[in-house]
Each structure stands twice: as structure tokens, then as C-alpha cells.
Short mmCIF file of C-alpha atoms and ligand atoms in Angstrom, two decimals:
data_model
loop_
_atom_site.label_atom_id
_atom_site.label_comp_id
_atom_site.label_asym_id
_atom_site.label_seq_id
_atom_site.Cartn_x
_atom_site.Cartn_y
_atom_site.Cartn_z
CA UNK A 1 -6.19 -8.48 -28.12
CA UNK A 2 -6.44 -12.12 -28.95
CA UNK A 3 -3.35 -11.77 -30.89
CA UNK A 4 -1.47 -10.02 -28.06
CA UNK A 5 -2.43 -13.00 -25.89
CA UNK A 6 -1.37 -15.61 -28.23
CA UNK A 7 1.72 -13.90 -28.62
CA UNK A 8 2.13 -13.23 -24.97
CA UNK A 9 1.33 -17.29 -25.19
CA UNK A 10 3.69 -18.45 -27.56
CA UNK A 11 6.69 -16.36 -25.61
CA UNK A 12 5.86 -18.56 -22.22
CA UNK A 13 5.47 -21.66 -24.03
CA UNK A 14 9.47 -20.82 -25.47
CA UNK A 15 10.75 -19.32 -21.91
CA UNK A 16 9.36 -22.57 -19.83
CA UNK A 17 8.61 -25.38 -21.91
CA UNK A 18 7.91 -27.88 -18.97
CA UNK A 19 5.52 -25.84 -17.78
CA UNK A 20 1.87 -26.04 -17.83
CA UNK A 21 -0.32 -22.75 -18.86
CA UNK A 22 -3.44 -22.02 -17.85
CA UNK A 23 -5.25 -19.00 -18.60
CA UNK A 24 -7.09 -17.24 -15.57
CA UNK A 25 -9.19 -13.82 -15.59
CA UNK A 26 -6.95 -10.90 -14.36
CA UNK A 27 -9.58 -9.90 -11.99
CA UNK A 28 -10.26 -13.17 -10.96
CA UNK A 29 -6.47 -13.13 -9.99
CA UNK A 30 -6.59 -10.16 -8.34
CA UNK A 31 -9.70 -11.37 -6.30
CA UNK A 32 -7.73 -14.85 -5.55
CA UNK A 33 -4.91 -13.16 -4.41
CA UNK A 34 -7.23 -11.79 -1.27
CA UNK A 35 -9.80 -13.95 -0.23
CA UNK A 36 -7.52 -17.24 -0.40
CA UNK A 37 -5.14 -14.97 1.85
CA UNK A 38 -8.15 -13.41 4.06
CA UNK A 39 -8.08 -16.75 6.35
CA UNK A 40 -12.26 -16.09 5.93
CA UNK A 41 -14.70 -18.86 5.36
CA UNK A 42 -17.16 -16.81 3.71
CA UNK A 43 -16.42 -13.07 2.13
CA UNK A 44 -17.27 -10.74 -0.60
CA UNK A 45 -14.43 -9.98 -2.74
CA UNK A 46 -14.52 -6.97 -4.30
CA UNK A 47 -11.36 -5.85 -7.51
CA UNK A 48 -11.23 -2.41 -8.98
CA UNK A 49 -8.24 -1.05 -11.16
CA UNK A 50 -8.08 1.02 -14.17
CA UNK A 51 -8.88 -2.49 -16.50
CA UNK A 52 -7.78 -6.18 -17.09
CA UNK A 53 -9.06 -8.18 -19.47
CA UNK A 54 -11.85 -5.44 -20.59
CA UNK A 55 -13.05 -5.58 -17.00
CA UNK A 56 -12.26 -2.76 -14.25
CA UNK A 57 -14.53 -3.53 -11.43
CA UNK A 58 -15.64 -7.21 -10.05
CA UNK A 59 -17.82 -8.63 -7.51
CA UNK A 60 -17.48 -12.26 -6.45
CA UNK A 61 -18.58 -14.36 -3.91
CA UNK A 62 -16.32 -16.33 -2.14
CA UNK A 63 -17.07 -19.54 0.11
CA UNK A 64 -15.31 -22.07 1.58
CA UNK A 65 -12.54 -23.13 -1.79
CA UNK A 66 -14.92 -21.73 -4.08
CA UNK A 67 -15.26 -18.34 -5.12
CA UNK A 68 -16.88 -17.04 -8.15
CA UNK A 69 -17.36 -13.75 -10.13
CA UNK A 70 -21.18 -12.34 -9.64
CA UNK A 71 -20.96 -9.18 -11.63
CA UNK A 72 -17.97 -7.75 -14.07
CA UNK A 73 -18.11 -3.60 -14.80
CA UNK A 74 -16.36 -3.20 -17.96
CA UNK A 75 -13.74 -0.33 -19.24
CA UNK A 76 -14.73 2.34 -20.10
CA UNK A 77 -16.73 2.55 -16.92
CA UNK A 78 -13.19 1.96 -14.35
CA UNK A 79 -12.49 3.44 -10.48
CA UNK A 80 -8.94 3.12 -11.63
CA UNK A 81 -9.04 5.51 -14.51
CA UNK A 82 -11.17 7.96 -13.01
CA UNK A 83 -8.32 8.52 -10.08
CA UNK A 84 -5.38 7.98 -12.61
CA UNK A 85 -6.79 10.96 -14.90
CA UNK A 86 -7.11 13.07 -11.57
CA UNK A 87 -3.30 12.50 -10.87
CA UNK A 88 -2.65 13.66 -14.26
CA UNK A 89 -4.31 16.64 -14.25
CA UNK A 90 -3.17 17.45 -11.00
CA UNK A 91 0.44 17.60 -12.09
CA UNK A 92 1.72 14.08 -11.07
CA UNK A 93 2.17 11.05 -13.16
CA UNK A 94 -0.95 8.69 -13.23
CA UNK A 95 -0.61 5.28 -12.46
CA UNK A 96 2.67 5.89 -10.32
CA UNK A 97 1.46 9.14 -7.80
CA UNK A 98 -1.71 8.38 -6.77
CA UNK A 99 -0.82 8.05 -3.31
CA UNK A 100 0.33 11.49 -3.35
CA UNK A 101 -3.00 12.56 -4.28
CA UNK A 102 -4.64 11.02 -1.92
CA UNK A 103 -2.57 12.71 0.70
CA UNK A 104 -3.08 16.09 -0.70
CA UNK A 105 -6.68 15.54 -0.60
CA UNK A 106 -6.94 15.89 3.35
CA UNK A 107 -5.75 19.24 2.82
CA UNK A 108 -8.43 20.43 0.49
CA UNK A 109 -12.17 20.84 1.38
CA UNK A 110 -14.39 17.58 0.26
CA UNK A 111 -17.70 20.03 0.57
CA UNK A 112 -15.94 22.52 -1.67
CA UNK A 113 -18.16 23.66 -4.75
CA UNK A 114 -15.70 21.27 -6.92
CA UNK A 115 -17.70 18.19 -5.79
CA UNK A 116 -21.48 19.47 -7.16
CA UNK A 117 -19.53 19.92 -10.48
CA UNK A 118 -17.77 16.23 -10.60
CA UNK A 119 -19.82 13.78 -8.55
CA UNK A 120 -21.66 13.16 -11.95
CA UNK A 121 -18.33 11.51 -13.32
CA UNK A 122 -18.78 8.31 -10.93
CA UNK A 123 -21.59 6.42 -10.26
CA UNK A 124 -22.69 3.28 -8.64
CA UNK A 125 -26.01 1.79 -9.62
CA UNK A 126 -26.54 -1.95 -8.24
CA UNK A 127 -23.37 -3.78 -8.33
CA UNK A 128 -22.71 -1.52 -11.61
CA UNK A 129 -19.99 1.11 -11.57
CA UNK A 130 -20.44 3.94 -14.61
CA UNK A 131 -17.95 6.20 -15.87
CA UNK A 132 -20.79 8.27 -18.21
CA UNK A 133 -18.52 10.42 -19.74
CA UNK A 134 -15.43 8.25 -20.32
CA UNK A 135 -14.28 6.89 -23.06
CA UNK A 136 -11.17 5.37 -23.50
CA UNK A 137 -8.15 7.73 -21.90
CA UNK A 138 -9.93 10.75 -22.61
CA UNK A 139 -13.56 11.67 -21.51
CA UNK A 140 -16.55 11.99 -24.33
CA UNK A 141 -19.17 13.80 -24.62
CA UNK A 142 -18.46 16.98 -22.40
CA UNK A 143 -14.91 15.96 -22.07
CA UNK A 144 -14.10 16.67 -18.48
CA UNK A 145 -10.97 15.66 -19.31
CA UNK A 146 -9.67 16.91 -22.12
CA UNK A 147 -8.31 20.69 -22.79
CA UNK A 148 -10.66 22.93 -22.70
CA UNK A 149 -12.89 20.77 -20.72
CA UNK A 150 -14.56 20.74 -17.17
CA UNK A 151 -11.51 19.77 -15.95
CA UNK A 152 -9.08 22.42 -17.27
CA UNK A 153 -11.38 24.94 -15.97
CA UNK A 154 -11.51 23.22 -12.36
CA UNK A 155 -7.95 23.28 -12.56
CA UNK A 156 -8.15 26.88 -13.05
CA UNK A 157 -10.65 28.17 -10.38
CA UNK A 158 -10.06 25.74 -7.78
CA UNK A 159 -7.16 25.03 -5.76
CA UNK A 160 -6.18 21.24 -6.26
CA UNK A 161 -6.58 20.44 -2.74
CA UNK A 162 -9.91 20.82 -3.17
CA UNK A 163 -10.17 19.13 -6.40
CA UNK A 164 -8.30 16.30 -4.93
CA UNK A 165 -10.73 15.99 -1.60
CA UNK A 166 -14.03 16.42 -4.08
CA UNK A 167 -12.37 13.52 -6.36
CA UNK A 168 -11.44 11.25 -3.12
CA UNK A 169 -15.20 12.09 -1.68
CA UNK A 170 -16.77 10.64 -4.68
CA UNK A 171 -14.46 7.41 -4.71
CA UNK A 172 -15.33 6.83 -1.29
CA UNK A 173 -18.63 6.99 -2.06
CA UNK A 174 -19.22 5.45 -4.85
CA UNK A 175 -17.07 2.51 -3.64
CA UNK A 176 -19.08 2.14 -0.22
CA UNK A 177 -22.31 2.29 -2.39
CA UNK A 178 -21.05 -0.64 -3.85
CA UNK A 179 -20.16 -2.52 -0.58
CA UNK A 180 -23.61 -1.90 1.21
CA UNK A 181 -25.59 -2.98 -2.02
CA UNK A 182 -23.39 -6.25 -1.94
CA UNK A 183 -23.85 -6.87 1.30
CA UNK A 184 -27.71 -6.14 1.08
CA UNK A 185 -27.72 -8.55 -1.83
CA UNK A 186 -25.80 -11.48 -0.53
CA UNK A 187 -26.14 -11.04 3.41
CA UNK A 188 -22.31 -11.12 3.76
CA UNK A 189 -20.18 -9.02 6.05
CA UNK A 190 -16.77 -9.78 5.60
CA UNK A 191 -14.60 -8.27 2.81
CA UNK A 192 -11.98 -9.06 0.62
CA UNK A 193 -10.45 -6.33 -1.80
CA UNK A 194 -7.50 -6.18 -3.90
CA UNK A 195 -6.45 -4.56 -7.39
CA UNK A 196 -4.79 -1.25 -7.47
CA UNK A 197 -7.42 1.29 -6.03
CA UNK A 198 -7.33 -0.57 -2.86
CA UNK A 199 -4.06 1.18 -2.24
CA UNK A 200 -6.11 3.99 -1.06
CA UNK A 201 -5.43 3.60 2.29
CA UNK A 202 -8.40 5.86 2.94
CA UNK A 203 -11.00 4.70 0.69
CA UNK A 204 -10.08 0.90 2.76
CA UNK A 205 -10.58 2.67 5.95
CA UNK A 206 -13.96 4.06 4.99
CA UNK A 207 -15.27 0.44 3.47
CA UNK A 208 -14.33 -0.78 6.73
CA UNK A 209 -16.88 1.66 8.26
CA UNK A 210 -19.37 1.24 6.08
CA UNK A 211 -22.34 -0.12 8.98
CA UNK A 212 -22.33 -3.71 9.05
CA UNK A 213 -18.95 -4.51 7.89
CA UNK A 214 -17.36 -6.97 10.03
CA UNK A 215 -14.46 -7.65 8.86
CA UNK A 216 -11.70 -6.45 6.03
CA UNK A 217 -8.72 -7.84 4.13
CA UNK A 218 -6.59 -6.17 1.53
CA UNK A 219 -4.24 -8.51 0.35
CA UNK A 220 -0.46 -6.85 0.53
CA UNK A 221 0.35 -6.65 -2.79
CA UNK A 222 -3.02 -5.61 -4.33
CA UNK A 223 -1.68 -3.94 -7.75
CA UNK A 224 -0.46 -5.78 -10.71
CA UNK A 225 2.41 -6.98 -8.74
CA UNK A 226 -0.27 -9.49 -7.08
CA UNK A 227 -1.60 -11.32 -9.88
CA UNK A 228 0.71 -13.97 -10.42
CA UNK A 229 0.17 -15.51 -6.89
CA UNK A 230 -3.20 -15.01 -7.60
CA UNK A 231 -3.62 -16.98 -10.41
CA UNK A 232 -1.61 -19.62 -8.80
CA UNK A 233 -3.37 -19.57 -6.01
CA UNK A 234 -6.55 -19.41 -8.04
CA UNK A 235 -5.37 -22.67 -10.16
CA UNK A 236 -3.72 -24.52 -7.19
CA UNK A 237 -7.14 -24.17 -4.89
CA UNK A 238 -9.91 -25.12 -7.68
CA UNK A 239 -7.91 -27.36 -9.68
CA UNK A 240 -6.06 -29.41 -7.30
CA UNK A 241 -7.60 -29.28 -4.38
CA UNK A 242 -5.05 -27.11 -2.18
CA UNK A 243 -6.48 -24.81 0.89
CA UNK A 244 -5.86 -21.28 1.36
CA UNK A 245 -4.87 -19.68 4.29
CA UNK A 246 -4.27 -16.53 6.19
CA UNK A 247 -0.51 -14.76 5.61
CA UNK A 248 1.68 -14.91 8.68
CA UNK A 249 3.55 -11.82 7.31
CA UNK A 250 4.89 -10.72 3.55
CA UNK A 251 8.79 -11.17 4.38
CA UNK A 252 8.26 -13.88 1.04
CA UNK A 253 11.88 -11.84 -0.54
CA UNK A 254 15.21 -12.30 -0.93
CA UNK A 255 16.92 -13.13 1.89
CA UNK A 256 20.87 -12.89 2.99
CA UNK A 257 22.95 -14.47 5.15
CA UNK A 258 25.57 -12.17 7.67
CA UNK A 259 28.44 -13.49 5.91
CA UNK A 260 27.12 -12.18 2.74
CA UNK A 261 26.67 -9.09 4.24
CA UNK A 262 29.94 -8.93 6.16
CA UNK A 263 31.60 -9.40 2.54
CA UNK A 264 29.72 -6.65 1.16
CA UNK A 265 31.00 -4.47 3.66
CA UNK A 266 34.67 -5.47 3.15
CA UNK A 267 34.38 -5.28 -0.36
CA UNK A 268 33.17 -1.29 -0.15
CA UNK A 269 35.86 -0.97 2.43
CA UNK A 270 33.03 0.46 4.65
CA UNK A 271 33.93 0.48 8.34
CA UNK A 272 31.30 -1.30 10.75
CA UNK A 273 30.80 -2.49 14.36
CA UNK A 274 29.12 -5.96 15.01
CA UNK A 275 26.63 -5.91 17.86
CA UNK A 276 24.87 -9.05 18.73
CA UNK A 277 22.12 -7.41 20.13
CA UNK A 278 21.74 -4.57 17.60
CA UNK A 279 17.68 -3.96 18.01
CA UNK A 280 18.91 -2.54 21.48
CA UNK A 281 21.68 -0.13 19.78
CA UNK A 282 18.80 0.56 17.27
CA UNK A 283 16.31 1.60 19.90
CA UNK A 284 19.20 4.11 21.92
CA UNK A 285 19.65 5.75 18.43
CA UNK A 286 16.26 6.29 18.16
CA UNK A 287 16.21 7.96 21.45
CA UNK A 288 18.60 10.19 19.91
CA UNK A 289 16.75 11.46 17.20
CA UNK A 290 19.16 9.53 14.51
CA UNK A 291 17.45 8.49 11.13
CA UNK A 292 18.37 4.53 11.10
CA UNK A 293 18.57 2.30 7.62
CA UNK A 294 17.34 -0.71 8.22
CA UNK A 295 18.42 -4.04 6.26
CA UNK A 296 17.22 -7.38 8.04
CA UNK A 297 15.83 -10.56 6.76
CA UNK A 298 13.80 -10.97 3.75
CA UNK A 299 12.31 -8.21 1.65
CA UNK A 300 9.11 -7.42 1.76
CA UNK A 301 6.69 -8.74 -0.80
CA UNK A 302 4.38 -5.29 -2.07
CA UNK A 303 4.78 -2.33 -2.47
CA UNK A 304 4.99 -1.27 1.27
CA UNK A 305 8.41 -1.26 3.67
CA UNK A 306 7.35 -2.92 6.51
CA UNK A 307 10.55 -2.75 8.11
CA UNK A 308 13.02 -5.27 6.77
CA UNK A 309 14.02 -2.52 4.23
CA UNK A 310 12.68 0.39 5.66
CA UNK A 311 14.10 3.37 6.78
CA UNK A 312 12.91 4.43 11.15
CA UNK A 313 13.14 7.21 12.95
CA UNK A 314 11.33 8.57 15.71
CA UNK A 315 8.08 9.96 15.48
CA UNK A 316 8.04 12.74 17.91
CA UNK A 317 8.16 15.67 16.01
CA UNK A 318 7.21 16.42 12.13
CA UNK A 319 11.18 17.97 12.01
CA UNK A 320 12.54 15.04 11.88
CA UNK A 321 10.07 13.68 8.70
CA UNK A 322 10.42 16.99 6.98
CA UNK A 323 13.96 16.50 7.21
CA UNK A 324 14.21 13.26 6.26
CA UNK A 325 11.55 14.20 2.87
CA UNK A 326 13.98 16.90 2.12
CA UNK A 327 17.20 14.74 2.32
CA UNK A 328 15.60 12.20 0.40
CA UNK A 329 13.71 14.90 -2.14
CA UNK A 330 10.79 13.63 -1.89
CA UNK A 331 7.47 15.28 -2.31
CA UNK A 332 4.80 13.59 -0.10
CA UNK A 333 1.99 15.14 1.77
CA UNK A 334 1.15 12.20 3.67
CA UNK A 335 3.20 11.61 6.69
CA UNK A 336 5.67 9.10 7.16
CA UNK A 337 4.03 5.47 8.18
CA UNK A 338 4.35 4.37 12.14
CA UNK A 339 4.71 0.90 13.36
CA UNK A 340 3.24 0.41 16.58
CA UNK A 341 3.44 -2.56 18.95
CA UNK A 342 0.51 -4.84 18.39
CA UNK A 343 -0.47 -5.37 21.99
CA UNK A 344 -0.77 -1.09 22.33
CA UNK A 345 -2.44 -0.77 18.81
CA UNK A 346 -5.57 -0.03 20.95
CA UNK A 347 -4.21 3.25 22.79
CA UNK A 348 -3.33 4.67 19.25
CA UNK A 349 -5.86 3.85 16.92
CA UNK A 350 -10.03 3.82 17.14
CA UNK A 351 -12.10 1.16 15.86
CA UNK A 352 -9.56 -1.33 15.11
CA UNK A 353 -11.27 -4.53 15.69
CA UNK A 354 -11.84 -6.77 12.58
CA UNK A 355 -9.03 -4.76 10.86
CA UNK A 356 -5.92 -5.77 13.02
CA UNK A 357 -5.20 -8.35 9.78
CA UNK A 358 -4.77 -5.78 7.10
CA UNK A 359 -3.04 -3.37 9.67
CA UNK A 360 0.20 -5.54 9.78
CA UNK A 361 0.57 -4.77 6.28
CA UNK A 362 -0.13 -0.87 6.01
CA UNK A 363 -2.90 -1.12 4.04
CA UNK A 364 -5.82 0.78 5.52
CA UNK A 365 -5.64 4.31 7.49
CA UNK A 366 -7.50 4.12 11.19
CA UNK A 367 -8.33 7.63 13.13
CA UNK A 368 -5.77 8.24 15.22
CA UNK A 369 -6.49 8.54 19.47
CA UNK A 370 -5.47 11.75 21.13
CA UNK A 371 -2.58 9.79 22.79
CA UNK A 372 -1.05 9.01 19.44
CA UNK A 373 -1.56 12.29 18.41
CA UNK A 374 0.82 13.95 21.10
CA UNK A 375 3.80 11.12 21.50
CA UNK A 376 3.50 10.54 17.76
CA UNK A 377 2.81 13.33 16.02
CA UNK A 378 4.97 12.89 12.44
CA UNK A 379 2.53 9.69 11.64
CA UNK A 380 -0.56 11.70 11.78
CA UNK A 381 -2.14 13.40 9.23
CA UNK A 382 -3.47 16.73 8.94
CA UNK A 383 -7.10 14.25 8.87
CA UNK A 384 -6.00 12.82 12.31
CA UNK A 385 -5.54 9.23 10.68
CA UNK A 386 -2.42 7.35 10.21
CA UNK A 387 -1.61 3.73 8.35
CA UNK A 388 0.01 1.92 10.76
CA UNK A 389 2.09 -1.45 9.90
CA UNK A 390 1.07 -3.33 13.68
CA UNK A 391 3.95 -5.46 14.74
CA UNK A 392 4.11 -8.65 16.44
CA UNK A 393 6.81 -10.73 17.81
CA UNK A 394 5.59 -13.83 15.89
CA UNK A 395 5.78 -11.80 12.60
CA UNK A 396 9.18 -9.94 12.58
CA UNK A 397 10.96 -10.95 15.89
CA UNK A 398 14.09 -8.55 15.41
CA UNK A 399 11.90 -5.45 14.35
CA UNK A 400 9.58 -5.98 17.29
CA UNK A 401 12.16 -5.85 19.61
CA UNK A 402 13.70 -2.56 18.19
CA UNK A 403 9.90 -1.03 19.21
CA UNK A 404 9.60 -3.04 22.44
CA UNK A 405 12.96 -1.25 23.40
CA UNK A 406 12.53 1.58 22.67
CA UNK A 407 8.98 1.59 24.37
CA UNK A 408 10.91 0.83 27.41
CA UNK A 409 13.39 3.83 27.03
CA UNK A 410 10.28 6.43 26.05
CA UNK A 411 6.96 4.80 26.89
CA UNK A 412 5.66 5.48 23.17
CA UNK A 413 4.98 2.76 21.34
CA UNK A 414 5.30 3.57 17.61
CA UNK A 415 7.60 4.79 15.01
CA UNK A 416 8.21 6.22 11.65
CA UNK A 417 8.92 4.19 8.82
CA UNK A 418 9.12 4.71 5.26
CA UNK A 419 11.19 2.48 2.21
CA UNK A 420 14.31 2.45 2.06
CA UNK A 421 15.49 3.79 -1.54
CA UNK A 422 16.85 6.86 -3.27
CA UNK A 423 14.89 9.06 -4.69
CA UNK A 424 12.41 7.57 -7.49
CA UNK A 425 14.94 4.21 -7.14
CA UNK A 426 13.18 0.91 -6.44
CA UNK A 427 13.12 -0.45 -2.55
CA UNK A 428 17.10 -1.75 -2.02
CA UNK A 429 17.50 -5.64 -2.37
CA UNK A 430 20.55 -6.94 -1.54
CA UNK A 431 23.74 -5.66 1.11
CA UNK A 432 25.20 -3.35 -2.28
CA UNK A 433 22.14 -1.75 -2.79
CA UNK A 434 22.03 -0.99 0.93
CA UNK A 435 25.43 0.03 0.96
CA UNK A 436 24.77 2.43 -1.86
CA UNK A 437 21.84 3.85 -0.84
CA UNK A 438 23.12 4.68 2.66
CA UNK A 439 26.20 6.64 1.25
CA UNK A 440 24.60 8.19 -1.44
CA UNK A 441 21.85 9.51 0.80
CA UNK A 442 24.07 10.65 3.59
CA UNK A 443 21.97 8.78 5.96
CA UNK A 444 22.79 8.76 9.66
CA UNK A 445 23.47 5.11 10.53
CA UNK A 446 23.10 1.78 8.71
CA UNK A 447 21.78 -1.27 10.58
CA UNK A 448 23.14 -4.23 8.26
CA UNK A 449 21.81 -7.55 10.00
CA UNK A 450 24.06 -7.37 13.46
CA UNK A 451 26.12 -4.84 12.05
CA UNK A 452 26.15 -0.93 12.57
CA UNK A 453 27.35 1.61 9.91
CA UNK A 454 27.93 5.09 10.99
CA UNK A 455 27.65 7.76 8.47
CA UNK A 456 29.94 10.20 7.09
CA UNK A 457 27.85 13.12 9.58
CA UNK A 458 28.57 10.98 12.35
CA UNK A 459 31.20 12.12 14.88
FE1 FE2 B 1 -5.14 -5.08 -12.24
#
């Protein structure tokens, strides 16, 4: 490994040669990247992925600038891994559909006989996290994983929705173990999490419940995709002296200016209408049951579409999702994610307070109230919880007003949203990639900064 890192070394050194390198933990990226975003004073930060740096679960302690690790599990013993193999075996592609698993799970029975067989495979003793029967990417010993294992003949008897909700039940608990002996141990409530199992929405949501928990922060972009402003961060804070502070939103992308887009349009010869108040035209389409591509501002930094390259439609009946899945050939069996005004967050979701933070970002689920459940019934899941990305004007001025508008026209204050991008392509970027994606999925309309594309169905 040493030699991969000098290599990895000596290819920075040639790439930036003014530079400066300094060498920072991955988890202790990964636990920069949230608690010197969390705005707290005083948090436990808690990483878990499948393994960095030998390491695949740490605790730390962070106070005021400082923050340091308290306990490291090490790999074999990894969260990530455990819910990577699962994906595998379920038929999806580990490290890439975990999220679908996790949405599959809420169909399938957590009590099911599936979860006396596997809650052996996780456990949380102390601050320690064991894997027993793991071993690198297969399993030892009994070898739930490997052919003619446990795990082929789970796959066998049981349907995988159960599998999938025994699996999820034992993450959840094994991960909320380790919260309430942290916060036994160190007499902390507020948490910080990041690294790539804290895109479980759902395993967030119950850490948030564990009794006692204050407060909760996943920072935005908690996979891999977060560690380099972690380790700045980490650097900037301890070495020189910097402060961290809370994000005001994650539009940190690329950004474009109207006449860039304008000449993307003209270039494509793609007809288009300018409207200077297009959040309004927005809203009415929405009214109208239209599916509406939405380009605006700067991307989104993560992996979730929080609305400057999103895709919106209305959330008042699961047709319209199921459409949209089918148009778009995806296979997801969680529902599509709704924004919902800030100020009305409260009529929608239970138990929000101390997680409004991570909510603008669409990374933790909530249960949803029976008033979200009738006007917005294509965000809920078949759990009755949604993810909601909560909007405020101070965040995302132009998206807000699409929702305050159509509020106005329907008295519901949410919507669908989910990323704009072909199927299995990356998010879109720039005005071409919009442009492309909107015509090659036959979408209904376009909204390209101020101006309006209608598509091909379109009268
Ligand atoms: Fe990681």
C-alpha cells in the first residue's frame, strides 16, 4: 500500500508542482467534511464506508476547531461491505445500487425469519463494529457469502424483500448501538456523520431517533466524492487557523450565464420562448400534470438533485412517477424525492426539529403526516416516510418561487424531484447536456434559465 501511496505521491507532485501535499486520514476527511460543515460547537462525528486507509468505521470527538479520532474499526470488520455484499447478492451492482436496496427493503418484512439467521453477521460491541465472518470480499469461516453459503440459500428460500428489510434492520441497529454507547461515553448529543453508508437515508433517520439525540448533520456529499473538501477543510482549520461554518446550500457547481445558454439553443436550432418570470410558467405546468426539466444556476455539489438540475413534476398521484421511471427506464422502488416549502415542512413531516439542516440536502427520510400523505402521495413510501430536500428563499430563490406558486395555485406545498440524466448517464452539466438529455428523453418541457423548451409531444 505504501507503494501505491508513494506512487499516488509522486503523480501529484508532477501534476501540481507549486503545490503543497499533505497527507490526511481518509476517515478523518470524511469526518472533516461534516462536523466543520455542521455549524455545531461540540458533536460526535461518526464515518462508516466499506474502508479507507485500513479503517471502515471511526469515532471522533469534535470541539470547538479541534476534532480528533477516539476509536478506528478496521477492515475486515466494515458497515460498508456488509451492505455492498447484500446489493450483490441481491442482483444489483454493489457500491453503485445500494439505494435501491434500501428502498426494496420497506417492502419486505424486517421480523421475517431471515433476520434470526443474519443478525450474527454485524455486531457492535463498545465503540467496536465486528464483521465475524468477513474476510476480505468474501466471508470466512461459514461463508455467508460465498456459493453455497448462508447466503445462497437465503437467496433461495426467502424473497429478497425480506432479505433486504432483515439486512437494513441489523444496520440500523447496529449503527444506533453505536450512537447511544458514544453518547453514554462522552455525554454528547449532537451528531455529525458522513462516509458512504450515511446515504441511507433511513438508517440517518433512525440515528436521529435514537433517545437523546439532539441534533444531526450529514454532510451533502458524504461518499468518496467528499473527501477532498474534507481534507482541505481538515488542513485549512488545524493548520492555519481558519473557522468552519455551517453550508448555506451545495449550489458550489458550474454555473452559466443566459447568453451561454441562449447560444446553446441556437446552435441545436432548438426553438424556445423567453419568459422573465419563468418559475410562474413552471408552476402553471405543474398544475397541468407536465414533467418539467429543470436547468438553473449552479449544479449541485453530491450526489443528490436538489433542483438546479433536477427533473419536477407534481406529486399528486404515483402515475405520474411510474411514468416518468418508465420513460426514463429506471428501476427504483423508492419514490421520487419532494421538495417542500420550508415554512410548511411542519404539516408534512413528524419530528423534524434538530434535523431541518440535513433536510435541505435530502439526506435523511422523516415519517410522513397524514396531510402529506393525501396531497402528496408519489413522495411517500410504502413505509410512510419520504426524504424531503426543504427549500428556502435564502437558499435557491428561483426554485422556491416555482413551489411558492404553485402552493398558491393548489394549496400543496411539495413536489417531486429526481436528477436530471438519462438513464445510468451522470447528472447533466452544462446547456448541451441539457439540451441532449431533454430530446433524447422525450421529456415534456425544458426550463433553460428564463427560457422554455417545449417538447416534441407538445401540441
Ligand atoms: Fe470513504
Amino acid at each position: 500500500m505504501t507503494l501505491l501511496y508513494r506512487r499516488y505521491e509522486k503523480r501529484l507532485r508532477e501534476m501540481f508542482p507549486q503545490a503543497q501535499l499533505h497527507r490526511v486520514e481518509h476517515h478523518l476527511t470524511h469526518a472533516a467534511s461534516a462536523y466543520y460543515t455542521s455549524g455545531f460547537e461540540k458533536a460526535i462525528v461518526i464515518t462508516g464506508d466499506a474502508w479507507g486507509d485500513f479503517v471502515s468505521t471511526m469515532v471522533c470527538l469534535g470541539e470547538g476547531k479541534k476534532m480528533r479520532a477516539v476509536h478506528r474499526s478496521y477492515y475486515p470488520n466494515s458497515l460498508g461491505h456488509y451492505y455492498q455484499s447484500l446489493t450483490n447478492w441481491l442482483g444489483f451492482r454493489g457500491g453503485r445500487h445500494e439505494g435501491k436496496i434500501l428502498g426494496l427493503a420497506a417492502f419486505g418484512d424486517p421480523a421475517s425469519p431471515v433476520y434470526d439467521e443474519i443478525k450474527g453477521l454485524l455486531v457492535c460491541e463498545g465503540l467496536d463494529v465486528h464483521a465475524p465472518y468477513m474476510m476480505g470480499k468474501i466471508w470466512h469461516k461459514k461463508m455467508p457469502f460465498a456459493k453455497s453459503s448462508m447466503m445462497s440459500k437465503l437467496v433461495a428460500k426467502y424473497k429478497r424483500e425480506d432479505i433486504a428489510a432483515a439486512f437494513q434492520r441489523r444496520f440500523e441497529e447496529v449503527v444506533t448501538t453505536l450512537v447511544k454507547n458514544a453518547m453514554e461515553r462522552f455525554k454528547v448529543d449532537s451528531f455529525c456523520l458522513a462516509g458512504g453508508i450515511f446515504a441511507n437515508v433511513k438508517l440517518n433517520q433512525r440515528v436521529f431517533e435514537v433517545p437523546g439525540v439532539k441534533r444531526v448533520y450529514i454532510f451533502p456529499n458524504m461518499g468518496d466524492g467528499g473527501v477532498c473538501a474534507g481534507g482541505a477543510l481538515y488542513y485549512d482549520i488545524n493548520q492555519n487557523g481558519s473557522r468552519g461554518s455551517a453550508l448555506p446550500h451545495a449550489y458550489l457547481g458550474p454555473d452559466y450565464t443566459e447568453k451561454q445558454m441562449e447560444k446553446a439553443l441556437r446552435d441545436k436550432g432548438v426553438p424556445f420562448e423567453y419568459h422573465k418570470e419563468i418559475e410562474v410558467k413552471v408552476a402553471e405546468l405543474l398544475t397541468q400534470n407536465k414533467v418539467v426539466a429543470r436547468f438553473n444556476g449552479a449544479m449541485e455539489y453530491g450526489p443528490r438533485a436538489l433542483g438546479n438540475r433536477s427533473m419536477i413534476a407534481r406529486g399528486r398521484s404515483r402515475r405520474s412517477t411510474a411514468w416518468l421511471n418508465d420513460r426514463l427506464d429506471r428501476t427504483e422502488f423508492m419514490p421520487f424525492a419532494p421538495v417542500t416549502l420550508m415554512e410548511e415542512a411542519p404539516r408534512c413531516y413528524k419530528n423534524l426539529s434538530g434535523a431541518e439542516y440535513p433536510a435541505r440536502f435530502m439526506t435523511i427520510t422523516f415519517d410522513c403526516t397524514d396531510f402529506m400523505r393525501t396531497k402528496s402521495p408519489a413522495a411517500v413510501h410504502v413505509d410512510n416516510t419520504a426524504r424531503p430536500q426543504l427549500i428556502d428563499e435564502q437558499s435557491n430563490a428561483s426554485y422556491y418561487r416555482i413551489l411558492k406558486e404553485y402552493y398558491k395555485l393548489t394549496g400543496i406545498p411539495s413536489i417531486v424531484n429526481t436528477s436530471f440524466n438519462m438513464h445510468e448517464e451522470p447528472i447533466v452539466c452544462s446547456p448541451e447536456d441539457a439540451i441532449r438529455a431533454f430530446q433524447l428523453g422525450h421529456l415534456d418541457y425544458l426550463a433553460l434559465g428564463p427560457f422554455l423548451i417545449k417538447g416534441q409531444n407538445q401540441n
